[in-house]
Amino acid sequence: MKRVTVIAQDVELSKLEKAAENLIYNVEKLENGLVKVDIYVNDALLDELIPKLQNSVDLRHRESMIEVSSPDFIISSALKRKERGIKGEERATVEELLASSKKYTKIDVGKTALTMIAGIIALIGLFMNNVPIIIGAMLLSPLLGPIYSFVINTSVGRSRDAWLSLLNMAIMLILVILTSYIATIIISLFMPLSLTPEILLRFDTNPIYILMAILLGFAAVFAYAKGLSESIAGIAIAAALLPPLAVSGIALALYLDYAAKPLLLSMENIVGLIAGGLIAIIALKIEPRRYYEKAKARRMLDRLYLTLFSLLVLLVILSLLV
C-alpha cells in the first residue's frame, strides 16, 4: 500500500478527485488557495495512477508536488475491502526506478574501494584455484549498480545520467584491472606465480559467453527492477565480470602476449550484460510518461541498439580469430 500526497491549486481539486475515483482519499484545504489530497493506493495500481495525477496538476507552480510514500502500517476496514478486489502484478514506477539508480551516477569512494578489494580477493582466489574465495569476491563486488543505472536512464532518455553511469562503471572496471595488475607484480616479487585452471578458464574466448552474459544481464536487471534480491542480481553481474577483469590484470603483468584474450572476454561480458539489461527494460515496458520524452528516449535507444549490435558482431568475429 502506498500513500500518494498531492499538493495542488484549489481549482484542480475536481480533476484530482476524478483521477482518484474508486480509491480512498482525504482532502485538506490549505492556505493561499492550495489543497492537499492524500490518496491510498495498492502498489499494483500506482503506476497507472501517477500519470493521471500528473495530467491533473500544473507542476509549474512552485507549491505543486506529488509525493509517494510507504506507510509502516494502516488499520482501515475500508482499505482492506478495497485490497480484496484488486488483481495485478506489483511493479515499481519509473520514478522509483530512477530514484534507485541516481546514486550510481556519482563516483562513490566506498563502492570504488569495495570494488578494488573484491578484485584483490578474486585475484587471490584465482592464484589459489579456490572457487569459494572467488565467489566471496563476487559477493562483495558492487558492479551491478552502474549497469542497471545506465540501462534505466537510457530507456527514459536521460542522456547525462546514462553517460555518468557509464563513466562510473568504466572507472570501476579499470580499477579492478589496475589493482590486479599492481597486486600481481608485487606478489610475483616474493613468490613464483603459476597459471591455475581457474585462470586458464578466463583465457578461453567463445561466442557462447556473449549469450551467457546477455542472459545474466537480463536476469539481473529484471530482478533488480522487480525488487527481488539485489545481492543475487549483483552476483550474476560479478560472476561475468570480476574474474575476467582480474585475469586481465594478471595477463598484463605476467603474460602480456596473451592479455588480449581475457580483455576480449571482459568486453564480451560487458556488452552482453548491457544488451541483456536493455532486453529486460523492454520486457518490463519501462519508458518515460511524456510524449516528447518518449521521442528522445527512442532516439537514444536506437543509437544504442545499433552500437551494441555492431560491437557484438565485432566481438564474435574477434573471439573466433583470437
CSV table of C-alpha atoms in Angstrom, one decimal:
chain,number,residue,atom,x,y,z
A,1,MET,CA,0.0,0.0,0.0
A,2,LYS,CA,1.2,3.5,-1.0
A,3,ARG,CA,0.2,6.9,0.2
A,4,VAL,CA,0.3,9.5,-2.6
A,5,THR,CA,0.2,13.1,-1.3
A,6,VAL,CA,-0.7,15.8,-3.8
A,7,ILE,CA,-0.5,19.5,-3.2
A,8,ALA,CA,-2.2,21.5,-5.9
A,9,GLN,CA,-4.2,24.6,-6.7
A,10,ASP,CA,-7.8,24.5,-5.3
A,11,VAL,CA,-9.2,24.8,-8.8
A,12,GLU,CA,-7.5,21.5,-9.7
A,13,LEU,CA,-9.4,19.5,-7.0
A,14,SER,CA,-12.1,18.3,-9.3
A,15,LYS,CA,-9.5,16.8,-11.6
A,16,LEU,CA,-7.7,15.1,-8.8
A,17,GLU,CA,-11.0,13.6,-7.4
A,18,LYS,CA,-11.7,12.2,-10.9
A,19,ALA,CA,-8.2,10.7,-11.1
A,20,ALA,CA,-8.6,9.1,-7.7
A,21,GLU,CA,-12.1,7.8,-8.2
A,22,ASN,CA,-12.7,4.3,-6.8
A,23,LEU,CA,-9.8,5.0,-4.4
A,24,ILE,CA,-9.8,6.1,-0.8
A,25,TYR,CA,-8.6,9.7,-0.3
A,26,ASN,CA,-8.7,12.6,2.1
A,27,VAL,CA,-8.9,16.3,1.2
A,28,GLU,CA,-7.4,19.1,3.3
A,29,LYS,CA,-7.8,22.8,2.4
A,30,LEU,CA,-4.6,24.7,2.8
A,31,GLU,CA,-3.8,28.5,2.8
A,32,ASN,CA,-3.1,30.5,-0.3
A,33,GLY,CA,-5.6,28.7,-2.5
A,34,LEU,CA,-3.9,25.3,-2.1
A,35,VAL,CA,-5.3,21.9,-1.4
A,36,LYS,CA,-3.7,18.7,-0.1
A,37,VAL,CA,-5.0,15.3,-1.2
A,38,ASP,CA,-3.8,12.0,0.4
A,39,ILE,CA,-4.6,9.0,-1.8
A,40,TYR,CA,-4.2,5.4,-0.7
A,41,VAL,CA,-3.5,3.0,-3.5
A,42,ASN,CA,-2.4,-0.6,-3.9
A,43,ASP,CA,1.2,-1.0,-5.3
A,44,ALA,CA,-0.2,-2.7,-8.4
A,45,LEU,CA,-2.3,0.4,-9.3
A,46,LEU,CA,0.4,3.0,-8.5
A,47,ASP,CA,2.0,3.1,-12.0
A,48,GLU,CA,-1.5,3.7,-13.5
A,49,LEU,CA,-2.4,6.4,-11.1
A,50,ILE,CA,0.8,8.6,-11.4
A,51,PRO,CA,0.2,9.7,-15.0
A,52,LYS,CA,-3.4,10.6,-14.2
A,53,LEU,CA,-2.2,12.8,-11.3
A,54,GLN,CA,0.5,14.4,-13.5
A,55,ASN,CA,-2.2,15.4,-16.0
A,56,SER,CA,-4.4,16.8,-13.3
A,57,VAL,CA,-1.8,19.1,-11.6
A,58,ASP,CA,0.1,22.0,-13.1
A,59,LEU,CA,3.5,21.2,-11.7
A,60,ARG,CA,4.9,24.5,-12.9
A,61,HIS,CA,3.6,26.1,-9.7
A,62,ARG,CA,6.3,26.2,-7.0
A,63,GLU,CA,4.0,24.8,-4.4
A,64,SER,CA,2.6,21.9,-6.5
A,65,MET,CA,4.0,18.5,-5.9
A,66,ILE,CA,3.3,14.8,-5.9
A,67,GLU,CA,4.9,12.6,-3.2
A,68,VAL,CA,4.8,8.9,-2.9
A,69,SER,CA,5.5,7.2,0.5
A,70,SER,CA,5.0,3.8,2.1
A,71,PRO,CA,3.2,3.9,5.5
A,72,ASP,CA,4.5,1.4,8.1
A,73,PHE,CA,1.0,0.1,8.5
A,74,ILE,CA,-2.6,1.2,8.0
A,75,ILE,CA,-5.6,0.0,10.0
A,76,SER,CA,-8.7,0.5,7.9
A,77,SER,CA,-11.6,-1.8,7.1
A,78,ALA,CA,-12.4,0.2,4.0
A,79,LEU,CA,-8.9,-0.2,2.6
A,80,LYS,CA,-8.9,-3.8,3.5
A,81,ARG,CA,-12.1,-4.3,1.4
A,82,LYS,CA,-10.5,-2.4,-1.5
A,83,GLU,CA,-7.5,-4.6,-1.4
A,84,ARG,CA,-9.5,-7.8,-1.8
A,85,GLY,CA,-10.8,-6.9,-5.2
A,86,ILE,CA,-7.5,-5.8,-6.7
A,87,LYS,CA,-5.7,-8.1,-9.1
A,88,GLY,CA,-2.5,-7.2,-10.7
A,89,GLU,CA,1.3,-7.5,-10.5
A,90,GLU,CA,3.1,-5.1,-8.3
A,91,ARG,CA,5.8,-3.2,-10.1
A,92,ALA,CA,8.0,-0.2,-9.4
A,93,THR,CA,7.1,3.0,-11.1
A,94,VAL,CA,9.5,4.7,-13.5
A,95,GLU,CA,10.1,7.4,-10.8
A,96,GLU,CA,11.1,4.8,-8.2
A,97,LEU,CA,13.5,3.1,-10.6
A,98,LEU,CA,15.1,6.4,-11.5
A,99,ALA,CA,15.4,7.3,-7.8
A,100,SER,CA,17.1,4.0,-7.0
A,101,SER,CA,19.5,4.5,-9.9
A,102,LYS,CA,20.5,8.0,-9.0
A,103,LYS,CA,23.2,7.0,-6.6
A,104,TYR,CA,25.1,5.2,-9.3
A,105,THR,CA,25.6,8.3,-11.4
A,106,LYS,CA,28.1,9.6,-8.9
A,107,ILE,CA,31.5,8.1,-8.0
A,108,ASP,CA,31.2,6.7,-4.6
A,109,VAL,CA,34.5,6.3,-2.7
A,110,GLY,CA,33.2,3.4,-0.6
A,111,LYS,CA,31.8,1.4,-3.5
A,112,THR,CA,35.0,2.1,-5.5
A,113,ALA,CA,37.2,0.9,-2.6
A,114,LEU,CA,34.9,-2.2,-2.2
A,115,THR,CA,35.4,-3.0,-5.9
A,116,MET,CA,39.1,-2.8,-5.6
A,117,ILE,CA,39.1,-5.1,-2.5
A,118,ALA,CA,36.8,-7.5,-4.4
A,119,GLY,CA,39.3,-7.5,-7.2
A,120,ILE,CA,42.2,-8.4,-4.9
A,121,ILE,CA,40.2,-11.2,-3.2
A,122,ALA,CA,39.3,-12.6,-6.7
A,123,LEU,CA,43.0,-12.4,-7.6
A,124,ILE,CA,43.9,-14.5,-4.5
A,125,GLY,CA,41.2,-17.0,-5.3
A,126,LEU,CA,42.4,-17.3,-8.9
A,127,PHE,CA,46.0,-17.9,-7.9
A,128,MET,CA,44.9,-20.4,-5.2
A,129,ASN,CA,42.5,-22.1,-7.6
A,130,ASN,CA,39.9,-21.6,-4.8
A,131,VAL,CA,36.4,-21.3,-6.1
A,132,PRO,CA,34.8,-20.3,-2.7
A,133,ILE,CA,37.2,-17.4,-2.4
A,134,ILE,CA,36.3,-16.2,-6.0
A,135,ILE,CA,32.6,-16.4,-5.1
A,136,GLY,CA,33.3,-14.4,-1.9
A,137,ALA,CA,34.8,-11.7,-4.1
A,138,MET,CA,31.6,-11.7,-6.2
A,139,LEU,CA,29.5,-11.2,-3.1
A,140,LEU,CA,31.5,-8.0,-2.3
A,141,SER,CA,31.6,-6.5,-5.8
A,142,PRO,CA,29.1,-3.7,-6.4
A,143,LEU,CA,29.3,-3.8,-10.2
A,144,LEU,CA,25.6,-4.2,-10.9
A,145,GLY,CA,24.6,-0.7,-9.9
A,146,PRO,CA,26.2,1.3,-12.7
A,147,ILE,CA,25.0,-1.1,-15.4
A,148,TYR,CA,21.4,-1.0,-14.0
A,149,SER,CA,21.6,2.8,-13.8
A,150,PHE,CA,22.9,3.0,-17.4
A,151,VAL,CA,20.1,1.0,-19.0
A,152,ILE,CA,17.4,2.6,-16.8
A,153,ASN,CA,18.4,6.2,-17.7
A,154,THR,CA,18.9,5.3,-21.4
A,155,SER,CA,15.4,3.8,-21.5
A,156,VAL,CA,13.9,7.1,-20.4
A,157,GLY,CA,16.1,9.4,-22.4
A,158,ARG,CA,18.3,10.8,-19.6
A,159,SER,CA,21.5,11.0,-21.6
A,160,ARG,CA,23.5,12.9,-18.9
A,161,ASP,CA,22.8,10.4,-16.2
A,162,ALA,CA,23.3,7.5,-18.6
A,163,TRP,CA,26.8,8.7,-19.5
A,164,LEU,CA,27.6,9.4,-15.9
A,165,SER,CA,26.6,5.8,-15.0
A,166,LEU,CA,28.7,4.5,-17.9
A,167,LEU,CA,31.7,6.6,-16.7
A,168,ASN,CA,31.2,5.2,-13.2
A,169,MET,CA,31.2,1.7,-14.5
A,170,ALA,CA,34.3,2.2,-16.6
A,171,ILE,CA,36.2,3.6,-13.6
A,172,MET,CA,35.2,0.6,-11.5
A,173,LEU,CA,36.2,-1.9,-14.3
A,174,ILE,CA,39.6,-0.2,-15.0
A,175,LEU,CA,40.3,-0.1,-11.2
A,176,VAL,CA,39.8,-3.9,-11.0
A,177,ILE,CA,42.3,-4.5,-13.8
A,178,LEU,CA,44.8,-1.9,-12.4
A,179,THR,CA,44.5,-3.3,-8.9
A,180,SER,CA,45.0,-6.9,-10.2
A,181,TYR,CA,48.0,-5.7,-12.3
A,182,ILE,CA,49.7,-4.0,-9.4
A,183,ALA,CA,49.0,-6.7,-6.9
A,184,THR,CA,50.3,-9.4,-9.3
A,185,ILE,CA,53.6,-7.5,-9.8
A,186,ILE,CA,54.0,-7.1,-6.0
A,187,ILE,CA,53.2,-10.8,-5.2
A,188,SER,CA,55.5,-12.0,-8.0
A,189,LEU,CA,58.5,-10.3,-6.3
A,190,PHE,CA,58.1,-12.6,-3.3
A,191,MET,CA,56.9,-15.9,-4.7
A,192,PRO,CA,56.5,-17.7,-8.1
A,193,LEU,CA,53.1,-17.5,-9.7
A,194,SER,CA,51.6,-20.1,-12.0
A,195,LEU,CA,48.6,-20.3,-14.2
A,196,THR,CA,45.9,-22.3,-12.3
A,197,PRO,CA,42.9,-23.9,-14.0
A,198,GLU,CA,40.7,-21.1,-12.8
A,199,ILE,CA,42.9,-18.5,-14.5
A,200,LEU,CA,43.2,-20.6,-17.7
A,201,LEU,CA,39.4,-20.7,-18.0
A,202,ARG,CA,39.4,-16.9,-18.5
A,203,PHE,CA,41.8,-17.2,-21.4
A,204,ASP,CA,39.1,-19.0,-23.4
A,205,THR,CA,37.1,-16.7,-25.6
A,206,ASN,CA,33.9,-18.1,-27.2
A,207,PRO,CA,30.8,-16.5,-28.6
A,208,ILE,CA,28.7,-18.6,-26.2
A,209,TYR,CA,30.0,-16.4,-23.4
A,210,ILE,CA,28.2,-13.4,-25.0
A,211,LEU,CA,24.9,-15.3,-24.9
A,212,MET,CA,25.6,-16.2,-21.2
A,213,ALA,CA,26.3,-12.5,-20.5
A,214,ILE,CA,23.0,-11.4,-22.2
A,215,LEU,CA,21.0,-13.9,-20.1
A,216,LEU,CA,22.8,-12.8,-16.9
A,217,GLY,CA,22.2,-9.1,-17.8
A,218,PHE,CA,18.5,-9.8,-18.4
A,219,ALA,CA,18.1,-11.7,-15.2
A,220,ALA,CA,20.0,-9.3,-13.1
A,221,VAL,CA,18.2,-6.1,-14.3
A,222,PHE,CA,14.8,-7.8,-14.3
A,223,ALA,CA,15.3,-9.0,-10.7
A,224,TYR,CA,16.6,-5.6,-9.6
A,225,ALA,CA,13.7,-3.7,-11.2
A,226,LYS,CA,11.2,-6.1,-9.7
A,227,GLY,CA,12.6,-5.5,-6.2
A,228,LEU,CA,13.9,-9.1,-5.9
A,229,SER,CA,17.2,-9.8,-4.0
A,230,GLU,CA,19.8,-7.3,-5.1
A,231,SER,CA,22.6,-9.5,-3.8
A,232,ILE,CA,21.5,-12.3,-6.2
A,233,ALA,CA,21.3,-10.0,-9.1
A,234,GLY,CA,24.7,-8.5,-8.2
A,235,ILE,CA,26.4,-11.9,-8.0
A,236,ALA,CA,25.1,-12.6,-11.5
A,237,ILE,CA,26.9,-9.5,-12.8
A,238,ALA,CA,30.0,-10.0,-10.8
A,239,ALA,CA,30.3,-13.7,-11.9
A,240,ALA,CA,30.5,-12.5,-15.5
A,241,LEU,CA,32.9,-9.5,-14.9
A,242,LEU,CA,35.1,-9.9,-11.9
A,243,PRO,CA,37.2,-13.0,-12.7
A,244,PRO,CA,37.9,-12.0,-16.3
A,245,LEU,CA,38.9,-8.5,-15.2
A,246,ALA,CA,41.2,-9.9,-12.6
A,247,VAL,CA,42.8,-12.3,-15.1
A,248,SER,CA,43.3,-9.3,-17.5
A,249,GLY,CA,45.4,-7.6,-14.8
A,250,ILE,CA,47.3,-10.9,-14.3
A,251,ALA,CA,48.0,-11.2,-18.0
A,252,LEU,CA,49.1,-7.6,-18.4
A,253,ALA,CA,51.6,-8.1,-15.6
A,254,LEU,CA,53.0,-11.6,-16.4
A,255,TYR,CA,51.8,-12.7,-19.9
A,256,LEU,CA,51.5,-9.6,-22.0
A,257,ASP,CA,51.4,-11.6,-25.3
A,258,TYR,CA,48.2,-13.3,-24.1
A,259,ALA,CA,46.4,-10.4,-22.5
A,260,ALA,CA,44.1,-9.9,-25.5
A,261,LYS,CA,42.1,-13.0,-24.6
A,262,PRO,CA,40.9,-12.1,-21.1
A,263,LEU,CA,40.4,-8.5,-22.1
A,264,LEU,CA,38.3,-9.6,-25.1
A,265,LEU,CA,36.3,-11.9,-22.7
A,266,SER,CA,35.7,-8.9,-20.4
A,267,MET,CA,34.5,-6.8,-23.3
A,268,GLU,CA,32.1,-9.6,-24.5
A,269,ASN,CA,30.7,-9.8,-21.0
A,270,ILE,CA,30.3,-6.1,-20.6
A,271,VAL,CA,28.5,-5.6,-23.9
A,272,GLY,CA,26.4,-8.8,-23.3
A,273,LEU,CA,25.3,-7.6,-19.9
A,274,ILE,CA,24.2,-4.2,-21.2
A,275,ALA,CA,22.4,-5.8,-24.1
A,276,GLY,CA,20.6,-8.2,-21.7
A,277,GLY,CA,19.7,-5.3,-19.4
A,278,LEU,CA,18.1,-3.4,-22.3
A,279,ILE,CA,16.1,-6.5,-23.2
A,280,ALA,CA,14.9,-6.6,-19.6
A,281,ILE,CA,13.9,-3.0,-19.8
A,282,ILE,CA,11.9,-3.6,-23.0
A,283,ALA,CA,10.2,-6.7,-21.4
A,284,LEU,CA,9.3,-4.6,-18.3
A,285,LYS,CA,8.0,-1.8,-20.6
A,286,ILE,CA,9.9,0.9,-18.8
A,287,GLU,CA,9.6,4.2,-20.6
A,288,PRO,CA,9.0,7.9,-20.0
A,289,ARG,CA,5.5,9.1,-19.4
A,290,ARG,CA,5.6,12.3,-21.5
A,291,TYR,CA,5.3,12.1,-25.3
A,292,TYR,CA,8.3,14.3,-26.0
A,293,GLU,CA,10.4,12.3,-23.5
A,294,LYS,CA,9.4,9.1,-25.3
A,295,ALA,CA,10.7,10.5,-28.6
A,296,LYS,CA,14.1,11.4,-27.1
A,297,ALA,CA,14.4,8.1,-25.4
A,298,ARG,CA,13.6,6.3,-28.6
A,299,ARG,CA,16.4,8.1,-30.4
A,300,MET,CA,18.8,7.2,-27.6
A,301,LEU,CA,17.8,3.6,-27.7
A,302,ASP,CA,18.0,3.3,-31.4
A,303,ARG,CA,21.6,4.6,-31.4
A,304,LEU,CA,22.5,2.2,-28.5
A,305,TYR,CA,20.9,-0.8,-30.3
A,306,LEU,CA,23.0,0.0,-33.4
A,307,THR,CA,26.2,0.4,-31.3
A,308,LEU,CA,25.6,-2.8,-29.3
A,309,PHE,CA,24.8,-4.8,-32.4
A,310,SER,CA,27.9,-3.6,-34.2
A,311,LEU,CA,30.0,-4.4,-31.1
A,312,LEU,CA,28.5,-7.8,-30.7
A,313,VAL,CA,29.2,-8.8,-34.3
A,314,LEU,CA,32.8,-7.5,-34.0
A,315,LEU,CA,33.4,-9.3,-30.7
A,316,VAL,CA,32.0,-12.6,-32.1
A,317,ILE,CA,34.4,-12.3,-35.1
A,318,LEU,CA,37.4,-11.5,-32.8
A,319,SER,CA,36.6,-14.3,-30.4
A,320,LEU,CA,36.7,-16.7,-33.4
A,321,LEU,CA,40.0,-15.3,-34.6
A,322,VAL,CA,41.9,-14.8,-31.3
